[in-house]
Coordinates of C-alpha atoms in Angstrom, one line a residue:
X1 CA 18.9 42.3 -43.1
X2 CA 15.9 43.4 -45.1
X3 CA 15.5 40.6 -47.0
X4 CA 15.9 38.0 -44.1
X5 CA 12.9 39.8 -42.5
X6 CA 11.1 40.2 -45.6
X7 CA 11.7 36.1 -46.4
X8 CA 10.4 35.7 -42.3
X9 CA 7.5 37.3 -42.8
X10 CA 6.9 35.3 -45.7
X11 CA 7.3 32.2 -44.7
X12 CA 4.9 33.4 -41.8
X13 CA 2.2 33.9 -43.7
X14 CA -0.4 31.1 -45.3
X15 CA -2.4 31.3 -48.6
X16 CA -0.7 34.6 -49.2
X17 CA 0.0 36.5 -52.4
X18 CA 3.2 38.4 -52.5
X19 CA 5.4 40.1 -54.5
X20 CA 9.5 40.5 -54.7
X21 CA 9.7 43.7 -52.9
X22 CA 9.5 43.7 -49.1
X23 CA 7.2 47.1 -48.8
X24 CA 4.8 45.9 -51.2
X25 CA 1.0 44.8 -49.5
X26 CA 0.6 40.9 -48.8
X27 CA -3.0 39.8 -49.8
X28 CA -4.1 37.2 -47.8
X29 CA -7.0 34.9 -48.3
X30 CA -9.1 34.6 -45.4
X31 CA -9.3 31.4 -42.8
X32 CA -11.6 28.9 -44.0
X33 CA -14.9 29.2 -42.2
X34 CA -15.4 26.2 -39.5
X35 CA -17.7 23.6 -40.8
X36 CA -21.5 23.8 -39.0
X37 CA -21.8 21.8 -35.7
X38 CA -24.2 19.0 -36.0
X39 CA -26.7 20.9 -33.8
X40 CA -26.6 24.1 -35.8
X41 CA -29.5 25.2 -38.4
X42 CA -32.6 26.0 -38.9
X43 CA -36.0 24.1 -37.2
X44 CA -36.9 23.4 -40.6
X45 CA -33.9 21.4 -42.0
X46 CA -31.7 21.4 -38.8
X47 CA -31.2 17.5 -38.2
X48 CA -32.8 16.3 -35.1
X49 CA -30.5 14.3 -32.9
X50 CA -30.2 13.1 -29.7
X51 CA -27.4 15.4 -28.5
X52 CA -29.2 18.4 -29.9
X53 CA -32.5 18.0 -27.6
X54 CA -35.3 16.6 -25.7
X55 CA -37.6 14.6 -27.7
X56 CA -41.3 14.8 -26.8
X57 CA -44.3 12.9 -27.9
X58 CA -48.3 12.3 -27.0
X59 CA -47.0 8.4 -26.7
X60 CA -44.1 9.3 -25.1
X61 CA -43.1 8.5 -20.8
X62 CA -41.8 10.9 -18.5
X63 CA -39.6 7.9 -17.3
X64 CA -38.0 7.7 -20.7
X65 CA -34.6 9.7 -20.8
X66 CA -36.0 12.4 -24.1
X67 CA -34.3 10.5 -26.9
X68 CA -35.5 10.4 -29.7
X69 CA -36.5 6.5 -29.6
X70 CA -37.7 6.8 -25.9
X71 CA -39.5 10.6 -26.1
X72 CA -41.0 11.9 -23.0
X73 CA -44.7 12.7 -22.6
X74 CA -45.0 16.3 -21.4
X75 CA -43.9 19.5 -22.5
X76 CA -42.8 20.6 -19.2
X77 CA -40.9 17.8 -18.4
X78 CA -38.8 18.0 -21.3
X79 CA -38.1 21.7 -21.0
X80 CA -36.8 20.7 -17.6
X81 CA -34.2 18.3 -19.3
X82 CA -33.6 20.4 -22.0
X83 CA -32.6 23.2 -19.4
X84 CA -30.5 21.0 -16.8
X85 CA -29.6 18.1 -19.3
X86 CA -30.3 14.8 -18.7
X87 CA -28.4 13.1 -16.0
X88 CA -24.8 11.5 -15.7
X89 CA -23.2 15.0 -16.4
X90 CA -24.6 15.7 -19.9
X91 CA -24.9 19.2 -20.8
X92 CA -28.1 21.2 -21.2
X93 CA -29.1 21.0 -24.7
X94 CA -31.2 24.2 -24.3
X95 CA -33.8 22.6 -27.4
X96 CA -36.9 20.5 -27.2
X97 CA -38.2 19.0 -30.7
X98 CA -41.8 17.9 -30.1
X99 CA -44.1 15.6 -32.4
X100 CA -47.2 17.6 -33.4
X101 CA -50.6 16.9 -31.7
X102 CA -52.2 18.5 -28.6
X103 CA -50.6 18.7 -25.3
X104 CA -53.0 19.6 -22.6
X105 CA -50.2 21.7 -20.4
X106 CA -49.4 24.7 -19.7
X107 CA -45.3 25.1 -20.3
X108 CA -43.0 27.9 -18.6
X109 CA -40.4 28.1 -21.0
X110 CA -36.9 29.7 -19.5
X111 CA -35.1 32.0 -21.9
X112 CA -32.6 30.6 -24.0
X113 CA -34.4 26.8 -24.3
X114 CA -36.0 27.0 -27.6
X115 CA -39.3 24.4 -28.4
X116 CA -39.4 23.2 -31.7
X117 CA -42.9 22.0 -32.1
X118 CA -44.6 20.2 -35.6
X119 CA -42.1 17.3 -35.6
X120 CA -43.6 14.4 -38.2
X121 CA -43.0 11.7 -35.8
X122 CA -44.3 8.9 -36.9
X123 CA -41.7 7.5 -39.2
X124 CA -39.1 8.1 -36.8
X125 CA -37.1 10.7 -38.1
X126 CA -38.7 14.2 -36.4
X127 CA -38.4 15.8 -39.4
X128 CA -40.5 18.9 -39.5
X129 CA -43.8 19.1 -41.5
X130 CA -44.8 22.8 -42.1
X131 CA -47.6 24.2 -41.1
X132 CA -49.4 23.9 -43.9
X133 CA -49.8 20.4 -43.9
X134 CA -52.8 20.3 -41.7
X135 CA -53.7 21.6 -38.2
X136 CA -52.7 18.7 -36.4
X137 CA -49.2 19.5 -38.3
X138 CA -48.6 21.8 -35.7
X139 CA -47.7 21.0 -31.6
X140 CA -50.6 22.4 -29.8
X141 CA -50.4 23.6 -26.7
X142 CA -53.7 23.5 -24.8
X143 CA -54.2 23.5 -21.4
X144 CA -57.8 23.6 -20.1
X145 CA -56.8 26.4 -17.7
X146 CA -54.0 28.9 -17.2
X147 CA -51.7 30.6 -20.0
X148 CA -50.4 28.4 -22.4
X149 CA -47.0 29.9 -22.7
X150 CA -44.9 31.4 -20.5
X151 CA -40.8 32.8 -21.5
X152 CA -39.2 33.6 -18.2
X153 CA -36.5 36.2 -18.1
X154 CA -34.0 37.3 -15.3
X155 CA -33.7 35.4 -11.8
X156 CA -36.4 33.1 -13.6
X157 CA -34.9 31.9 -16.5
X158 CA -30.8 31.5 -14.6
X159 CA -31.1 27.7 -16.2
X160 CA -32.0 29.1 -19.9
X161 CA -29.1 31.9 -19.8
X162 CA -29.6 35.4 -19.2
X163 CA -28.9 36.7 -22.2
X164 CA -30.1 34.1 -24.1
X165 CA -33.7 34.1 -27.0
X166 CA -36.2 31.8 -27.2
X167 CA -36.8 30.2 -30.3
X168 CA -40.7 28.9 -30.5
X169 CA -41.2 27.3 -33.8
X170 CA -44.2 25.4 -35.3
X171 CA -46.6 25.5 -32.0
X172 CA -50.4 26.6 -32.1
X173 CA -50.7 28.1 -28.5
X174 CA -54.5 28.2 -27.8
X175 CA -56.0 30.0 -24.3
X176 CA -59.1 28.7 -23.1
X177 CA -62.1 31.5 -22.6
X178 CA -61.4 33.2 -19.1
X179 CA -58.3 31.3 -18.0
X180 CA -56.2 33.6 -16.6
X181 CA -55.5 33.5 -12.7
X182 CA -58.4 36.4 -12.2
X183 CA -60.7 33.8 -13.8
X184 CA -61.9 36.7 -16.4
X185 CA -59.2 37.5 -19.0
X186 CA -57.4 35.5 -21.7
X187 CA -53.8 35.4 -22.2
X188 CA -52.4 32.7 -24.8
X189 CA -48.5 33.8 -23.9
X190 CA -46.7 36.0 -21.2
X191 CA -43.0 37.1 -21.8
X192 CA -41.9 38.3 -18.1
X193 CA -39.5 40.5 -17.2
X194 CA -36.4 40.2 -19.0
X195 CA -37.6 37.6 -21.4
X196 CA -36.4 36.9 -25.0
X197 CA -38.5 35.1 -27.6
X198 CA -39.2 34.5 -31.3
X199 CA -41.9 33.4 -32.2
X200 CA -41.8 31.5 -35.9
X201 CA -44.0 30.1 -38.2
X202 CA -46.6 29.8 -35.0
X203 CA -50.4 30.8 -34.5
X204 CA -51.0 32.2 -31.0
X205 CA -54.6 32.6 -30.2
X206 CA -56.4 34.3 -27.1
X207 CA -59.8 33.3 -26.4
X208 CA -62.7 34.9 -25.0
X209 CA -62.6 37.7 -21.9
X210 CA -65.6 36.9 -19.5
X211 CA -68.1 39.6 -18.7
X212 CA -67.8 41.4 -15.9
X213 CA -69.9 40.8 -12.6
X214 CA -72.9 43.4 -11.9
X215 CA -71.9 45.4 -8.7
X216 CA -73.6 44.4 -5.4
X217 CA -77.0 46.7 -5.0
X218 CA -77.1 48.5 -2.0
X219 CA -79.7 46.8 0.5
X220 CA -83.6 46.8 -0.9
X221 CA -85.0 48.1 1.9
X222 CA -84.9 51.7 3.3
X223 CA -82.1 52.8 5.7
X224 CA -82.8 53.1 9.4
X225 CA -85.9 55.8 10.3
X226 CA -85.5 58.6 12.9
X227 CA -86.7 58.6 16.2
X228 CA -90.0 60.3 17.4
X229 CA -89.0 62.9 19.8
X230 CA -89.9 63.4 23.5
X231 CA -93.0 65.1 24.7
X232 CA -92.9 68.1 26.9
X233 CA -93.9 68.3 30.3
X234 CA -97.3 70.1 30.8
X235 CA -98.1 73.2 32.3
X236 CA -98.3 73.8 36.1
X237 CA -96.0 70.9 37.0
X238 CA -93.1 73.3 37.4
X239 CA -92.2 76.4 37.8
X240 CA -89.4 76.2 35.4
X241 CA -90.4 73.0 33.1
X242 CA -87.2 71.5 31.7
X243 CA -86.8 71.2 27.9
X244 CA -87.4 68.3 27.1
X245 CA -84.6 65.6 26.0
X246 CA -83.4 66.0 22.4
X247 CA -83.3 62.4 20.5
X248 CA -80.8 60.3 18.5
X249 CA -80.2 58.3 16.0
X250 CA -76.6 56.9 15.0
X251 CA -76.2 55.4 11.4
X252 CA -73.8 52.6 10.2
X253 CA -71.2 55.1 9.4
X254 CA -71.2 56.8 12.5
X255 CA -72.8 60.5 11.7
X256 CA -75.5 61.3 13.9
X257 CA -79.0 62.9 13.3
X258 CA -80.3 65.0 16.7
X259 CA -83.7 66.4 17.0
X260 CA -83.7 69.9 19.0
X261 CA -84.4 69.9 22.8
X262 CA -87.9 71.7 23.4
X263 CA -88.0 74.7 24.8
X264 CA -88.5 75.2 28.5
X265 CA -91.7 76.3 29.9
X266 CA -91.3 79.4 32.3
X267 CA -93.5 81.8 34.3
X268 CA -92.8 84.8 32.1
X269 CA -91.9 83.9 29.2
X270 CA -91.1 80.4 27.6
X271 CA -88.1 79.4 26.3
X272 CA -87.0 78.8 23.0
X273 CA -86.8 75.2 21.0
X274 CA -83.0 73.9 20.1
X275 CA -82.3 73.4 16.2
X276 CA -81.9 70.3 14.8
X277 CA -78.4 69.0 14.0
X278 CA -76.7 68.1 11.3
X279 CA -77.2 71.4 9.7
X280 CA -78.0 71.4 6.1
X281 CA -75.9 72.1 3.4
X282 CA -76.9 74.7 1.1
X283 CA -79.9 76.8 1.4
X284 CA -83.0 74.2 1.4
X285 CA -87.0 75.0 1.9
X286 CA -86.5 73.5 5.9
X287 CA -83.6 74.2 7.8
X288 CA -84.9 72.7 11.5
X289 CA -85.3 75.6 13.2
X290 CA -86.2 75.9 17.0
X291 CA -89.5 76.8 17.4
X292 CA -89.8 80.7 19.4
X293 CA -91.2 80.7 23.1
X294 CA -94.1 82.0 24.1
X295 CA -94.2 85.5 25.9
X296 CA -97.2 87.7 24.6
X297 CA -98.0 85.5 21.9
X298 CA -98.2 81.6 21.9
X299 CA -94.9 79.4 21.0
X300 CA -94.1 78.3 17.3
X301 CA -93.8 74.5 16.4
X302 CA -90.2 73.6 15.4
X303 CA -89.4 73.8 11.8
X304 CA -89.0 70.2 9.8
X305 CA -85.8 69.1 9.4
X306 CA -83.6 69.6 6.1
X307 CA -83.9 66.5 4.1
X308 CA -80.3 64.6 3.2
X309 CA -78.7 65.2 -0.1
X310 CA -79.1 61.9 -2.6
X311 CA -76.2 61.0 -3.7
X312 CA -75.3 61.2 -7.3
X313 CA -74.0 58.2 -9.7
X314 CA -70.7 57.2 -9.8
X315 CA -68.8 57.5 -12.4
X316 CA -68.1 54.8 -14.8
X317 CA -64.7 52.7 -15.0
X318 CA -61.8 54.6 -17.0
X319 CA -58.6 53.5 -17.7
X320 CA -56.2 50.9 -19.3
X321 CA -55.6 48.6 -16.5
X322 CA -52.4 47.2 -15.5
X323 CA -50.7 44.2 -16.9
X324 CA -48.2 42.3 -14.6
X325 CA -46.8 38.5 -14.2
X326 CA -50.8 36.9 -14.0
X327 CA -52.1 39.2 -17.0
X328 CA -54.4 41.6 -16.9
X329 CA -56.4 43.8 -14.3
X330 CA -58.6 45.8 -15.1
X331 CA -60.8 49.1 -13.8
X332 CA -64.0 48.0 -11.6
X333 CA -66.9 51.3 -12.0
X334 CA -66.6 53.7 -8.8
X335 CA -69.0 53.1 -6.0
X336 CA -71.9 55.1 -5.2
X337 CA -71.6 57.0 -2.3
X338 CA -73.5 56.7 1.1
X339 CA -76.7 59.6 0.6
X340 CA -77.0 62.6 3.2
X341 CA -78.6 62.0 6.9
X342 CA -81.7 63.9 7.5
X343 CA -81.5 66.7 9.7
X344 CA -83.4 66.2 13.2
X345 CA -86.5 68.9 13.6
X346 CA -86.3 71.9 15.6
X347 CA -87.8 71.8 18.9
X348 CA -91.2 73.6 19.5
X349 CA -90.7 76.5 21.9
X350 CA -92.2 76.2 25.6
X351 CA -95.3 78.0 27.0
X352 CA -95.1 80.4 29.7
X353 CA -97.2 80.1 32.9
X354 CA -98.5 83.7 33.5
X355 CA -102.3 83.9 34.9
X356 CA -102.3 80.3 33.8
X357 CA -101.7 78.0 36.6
X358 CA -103.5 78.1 39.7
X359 CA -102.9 79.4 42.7
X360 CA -100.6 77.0 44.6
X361 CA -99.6 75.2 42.0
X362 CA -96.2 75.5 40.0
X363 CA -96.8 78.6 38.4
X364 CA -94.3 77.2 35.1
X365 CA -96.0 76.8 31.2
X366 CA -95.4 73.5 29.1
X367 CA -92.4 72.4 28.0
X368 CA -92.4 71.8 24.2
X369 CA -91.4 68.7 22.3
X370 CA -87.8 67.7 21.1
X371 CA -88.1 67.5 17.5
X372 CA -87.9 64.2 15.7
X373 CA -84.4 62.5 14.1
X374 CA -83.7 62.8 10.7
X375 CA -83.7 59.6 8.7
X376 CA -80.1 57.7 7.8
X377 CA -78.2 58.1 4.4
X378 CA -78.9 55.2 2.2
X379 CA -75.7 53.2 1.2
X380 CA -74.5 53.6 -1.9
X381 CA -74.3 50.9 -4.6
X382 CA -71.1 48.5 -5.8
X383 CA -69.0 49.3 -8.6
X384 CA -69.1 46.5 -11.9
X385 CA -66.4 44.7 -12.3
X386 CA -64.4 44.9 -15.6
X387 CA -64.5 42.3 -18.4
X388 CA -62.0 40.1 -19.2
X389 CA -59.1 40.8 -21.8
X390 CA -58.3 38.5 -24.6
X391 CA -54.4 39.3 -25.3
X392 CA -52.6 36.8 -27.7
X393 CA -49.0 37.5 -26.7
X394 CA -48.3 40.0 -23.4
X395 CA -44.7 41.3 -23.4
X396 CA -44.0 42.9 -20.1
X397 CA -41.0 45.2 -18.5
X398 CA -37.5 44.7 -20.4
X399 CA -38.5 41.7 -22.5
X400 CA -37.8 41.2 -26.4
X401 CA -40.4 39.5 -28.6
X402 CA -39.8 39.2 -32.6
X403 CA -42.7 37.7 -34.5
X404 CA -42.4 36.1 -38.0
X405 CA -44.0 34.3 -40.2
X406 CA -46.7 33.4 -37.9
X407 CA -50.4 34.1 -36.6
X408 CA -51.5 36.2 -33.4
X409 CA -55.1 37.0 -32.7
X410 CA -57.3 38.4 -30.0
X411 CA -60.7 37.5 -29.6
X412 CA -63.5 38.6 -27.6
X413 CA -63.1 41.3 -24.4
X414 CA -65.6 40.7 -21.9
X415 CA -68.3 43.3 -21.4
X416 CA -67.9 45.7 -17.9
X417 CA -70.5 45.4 -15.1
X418 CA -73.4 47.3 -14.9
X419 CA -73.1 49.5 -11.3
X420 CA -75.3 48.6 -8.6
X421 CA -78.3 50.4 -7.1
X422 CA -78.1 52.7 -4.6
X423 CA -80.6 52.4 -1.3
X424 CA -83.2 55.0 -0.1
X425 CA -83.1 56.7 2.7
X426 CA -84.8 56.4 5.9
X427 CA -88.1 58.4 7.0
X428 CA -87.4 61.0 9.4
X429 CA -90.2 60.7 12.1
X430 CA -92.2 63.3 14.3
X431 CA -91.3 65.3 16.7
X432 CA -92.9 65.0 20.3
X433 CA -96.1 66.9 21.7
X434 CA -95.9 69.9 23.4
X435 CA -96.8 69.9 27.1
X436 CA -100.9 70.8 27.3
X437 CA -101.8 73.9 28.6
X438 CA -104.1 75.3 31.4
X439 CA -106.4 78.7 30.9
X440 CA -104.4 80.2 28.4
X441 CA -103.2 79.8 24.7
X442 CA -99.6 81.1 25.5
X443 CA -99.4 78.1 28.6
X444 CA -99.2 75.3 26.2
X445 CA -95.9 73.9 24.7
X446 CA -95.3 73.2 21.1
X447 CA -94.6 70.6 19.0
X448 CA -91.4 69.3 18.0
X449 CA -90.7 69.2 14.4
X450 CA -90.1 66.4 11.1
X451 CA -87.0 65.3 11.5
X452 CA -86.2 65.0 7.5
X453 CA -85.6 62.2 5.3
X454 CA -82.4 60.3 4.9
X455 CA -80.5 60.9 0.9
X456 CA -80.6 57.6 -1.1
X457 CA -77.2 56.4 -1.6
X458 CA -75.5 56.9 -5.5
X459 CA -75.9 54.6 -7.8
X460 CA -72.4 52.8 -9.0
X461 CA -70.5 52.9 -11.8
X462 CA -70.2 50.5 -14.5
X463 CA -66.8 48.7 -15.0
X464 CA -64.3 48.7 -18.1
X465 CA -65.0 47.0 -21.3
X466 CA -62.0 44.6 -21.8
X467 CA -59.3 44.8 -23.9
X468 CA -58.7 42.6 -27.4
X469 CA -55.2 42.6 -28.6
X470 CA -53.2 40.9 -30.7
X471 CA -49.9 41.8 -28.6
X472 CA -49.8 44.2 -25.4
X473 CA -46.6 45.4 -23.8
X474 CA -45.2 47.4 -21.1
X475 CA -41.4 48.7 -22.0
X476 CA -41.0 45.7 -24.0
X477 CA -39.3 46.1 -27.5
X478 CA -41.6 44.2 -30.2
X479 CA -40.5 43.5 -33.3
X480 CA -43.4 42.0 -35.9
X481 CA -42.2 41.0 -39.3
X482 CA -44.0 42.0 -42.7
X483 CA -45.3 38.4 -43.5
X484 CA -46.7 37.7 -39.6
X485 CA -50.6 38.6 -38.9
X486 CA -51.4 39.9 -35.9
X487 CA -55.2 41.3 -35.3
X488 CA -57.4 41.8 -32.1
X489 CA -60.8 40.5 -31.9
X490 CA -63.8 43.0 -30.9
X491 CA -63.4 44.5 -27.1
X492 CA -65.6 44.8 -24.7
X493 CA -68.3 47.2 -24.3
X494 CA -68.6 49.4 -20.9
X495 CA -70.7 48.9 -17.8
X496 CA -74.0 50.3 -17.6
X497 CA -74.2 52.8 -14.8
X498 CA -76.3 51.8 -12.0
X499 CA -80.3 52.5 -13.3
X500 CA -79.0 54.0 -15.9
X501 CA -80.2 53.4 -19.9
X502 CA -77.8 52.7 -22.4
X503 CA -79.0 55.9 -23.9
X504 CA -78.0 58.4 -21.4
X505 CA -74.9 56.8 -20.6
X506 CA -74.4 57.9 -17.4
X507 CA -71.7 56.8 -15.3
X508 CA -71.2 54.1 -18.0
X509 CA -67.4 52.2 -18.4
X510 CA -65.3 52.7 -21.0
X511 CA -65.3 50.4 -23.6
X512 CA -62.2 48.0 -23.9
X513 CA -59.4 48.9 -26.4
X514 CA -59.5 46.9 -30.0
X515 CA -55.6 47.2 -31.2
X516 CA -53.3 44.8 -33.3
X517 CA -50.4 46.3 -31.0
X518 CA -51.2 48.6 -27.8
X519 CA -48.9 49.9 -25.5
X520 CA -49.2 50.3 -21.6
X521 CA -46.7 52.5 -21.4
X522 CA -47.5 55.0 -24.1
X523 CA -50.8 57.8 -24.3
X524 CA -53.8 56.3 -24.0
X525 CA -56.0 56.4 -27.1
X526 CA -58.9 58.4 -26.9
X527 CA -61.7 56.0 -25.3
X528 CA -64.0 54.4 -27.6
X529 CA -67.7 55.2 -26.4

């Protein structure tokens, strides 16, 4: 029974060694491996066929079906064929071979459609020529605005395969100065979320970040002025003179500067002036006091009202900015802030009426004047806007890029914004007259005081130097082989602050970042100055 298994097994078994005895090990050769489908290889000696991809040429038409004797003309179009397949129910052949020469497009490339660029076209075979057989060896991809490039990952890229890479061989991606969407940065290729790409025996090459916009100055001429206040009422008109009506004046943003009512004028004694509102912060030379009635002794003008603070200057842009689906944002400088309201004078006290007025007469003193309004805040100056980035390749959120054997370079970041100007202040104005007097010193009403002089708003901040890298990511895994070169190109200095010199330095952007490689997601380097 033993043997009749053992001679089973045997007979089972193909290209086997065995030996007499059943227990003994069987060595087996292994299968044969499958001979190579006629699509399979490498861009440089894979064969191009028809039913291995899309064939695109400068000569080609759009109308053609992408064979390799009837080529298409644009990049995109055969990407769409290569991803859905051609018609008549052919299946996607996920490749496009394209002759070299430039292509004026920009291409969204789903994930798992490779592009097979630097095809020798002319004698008909699409064989590929190597990069080093001249520039125009290479397909160039060159659109006059936009992002070259673009791998789309996830919901995006459903036609390419999820789980799919992108193969981009033998393409010179080349971003036009300032072509993102923002109008300001330079992105030559974007890997979205989820994408997968190699890029091979490629140059990729960012151009120039534009300089960021000086921030709006504040108005050129002075904020809005106080009011002058009221005059008081004279002597011997009443006997109990009313103080006289405080006045107002109401700034853009809403705060309010009051001058103080004056004081009443009375028989025996007048009354005392109101202070002026808002009261001052801090402890400054004039506060807007009331001025004191007048009893024995004559009334006291109101004090002049507390001057508003001026604001200081913003601070300049710091940060990394964000990258996302349209490239780069970056940090605009802060705004300056709106300076302090003056505060409104003090009323002048009242004057009292005692053996002042006439018999028969009102026997009441002067009123004395409300005190003038402060002056408004002046508004603060705009931020400047950041310079553009110049990013070769952006990887963002859960994509994979691998680059080999090829060329990546930044060039240029734009240079920030200088901040805007702030705007002076307003005058605060003078207070009203006291009422006149009859007979006596201690009759009259006193003056109302300054109101004080509206803060000048801050001057901004400048904005953020922009970037130059060679690669940027955001949780992306990067891979960059030994014999690839991958540089940046020189960032961008940082805004001037608002009236500031490039000396002091004050409230002055950070200059861009200048990194073969830098990550979003990791510590910040320590900003360049």
């Amino acid at each position: 029974m033993a043997l009749a298994l053992c001679a089973w097994i045997a007979s089972s078994l193909t290209a086997c060694t065995y030996a007499d005895v059943c227990w003994e090990v069987y060595t087996c050769a292994p299968d044969p491996e499958p001979p190579p489908g006629p699509c399979e290889g490498q861009p440089e000696s894979a064969p191009a066929l028809d039913q291995c991809g899309v064939f695109v040429s400068e000569n080609g038409d759009d109308r053609s079906p992408g064979t390799k004797g009837a080529p298409v003309r644009t990049l995109q179009h055969a990407i769409g064929l290569a991803a859905s397949g051609r018609g008549n129910g052919e299946a996607p052949t996920r490749r496009v071979y394209a002759c070299g020469g430039a292509f004026e497009e920009a291409i969204s490339l789903p994930q798992g459609v490779d592009l097979w660029g630097g095809r020798l076209c002319a004698g008909g075979d699409w064989s590929y020529g190597g990069p080093l057989d001249g520039r125009n060896a290479l397909t160039v991809i060159v659109p006059p605005v936009g992002i070259p490039v673009r791998v789309l990952g996830g919901d995006d890229a459903v036609l390419g395969g999820d789980d799919a890479t992108s193969v981009i061989f033998g393409v010179r991606a080349v971003a036009a100065d300032a072509s993102a969407s923002d109008g300001k940065s330079s992105i030559a290729m974007i890997l979205s979320h989820g994408a997968r790409a190699i890029v091979r025996a490629s140059e990729i090459f960012a151009g120039n970040g534009k300089d960021g916009e000086p921030g709006e100055d504040a108005p050129s001429f002075r904020a809005s002025a106080g009011v002058v206040g009221n005059d008081g009422a004279d002597a011997c008109t009443a006997d109990v003179a009313m103080g006289t009506l405080q006045v107002l004046t109401v700034c853009d943003d809403g705060i309010e500067s009051r001058g103080g009512y004056g004081g009443d004028g009375g028989i025996e004694t007048g009354g005392d002036g109101a202070s002026g509102l808002p009261e001052p912060v801090g402890s400054p030379d004039n506060r807007g006091l009331g001025g004191s009635g007048a009893s024995s002794m004559a009334c006291k003008e109101g004090e002049k009202g507390a001057d508003g603070a001026d604001a200081e200057r913003a601070a300049g842009a710091v940060g990394a900015g964000l990258p996302g689906v349209d490239g780069w944002v970056g940090v605009r400088g802060e705004d300056g802030k709106r300076g302090g309201v003056g505060q409104g004078g003090g009323g002048g006290g009242g004057g009292t009426g005692r053996n002042a007025c006439p018999a028969g007469r009102p026997q009441g003193g002067a009123a004395g004047g409300s005190g003038g309004s402060g002056g408004c805040g002046g508004q603060g100056g705009k931020g400047g806007n950041y310079g553009g980035a110049s990013i070769a390749i952006l990887a963002l959120q859960g994509s994979a890029l691998t680059v080999d054997d090829s060329t990546v370079l930044g060039a240029k970041g734009g240079d920030g914004g200088v901040g805007g100007t702030g705007q002076w202040g307003g005058f605060g104005v003078d207070g009203g007259l006291g009422g006149h007097g009859l007979l006596t010193d201690t009759s009259r009403g006193c003056r109302g005081g300054f109101g004080g002089n509206g803060g000048r708003g801050g001057d901004a901040g400048g904005g953020l130097g922009g970037h130059s890298l060679g690669i940027g990511s955001v949780g992306a895994s990067v891979t960059i082989s030994q014999n690839a070169t991958v540089s940046p190109g020189q960032a961008g200095t940082g805004g001037l602050g608002g009236n500031a010199t490039p000396e002091s330095q004050l409230g002055q952007g950070h200059d861009g970042i200048a990194l073969f490689w830098y990550r979003f997601d990791a510590p910040a380097p320590e900003p360049p100055r």
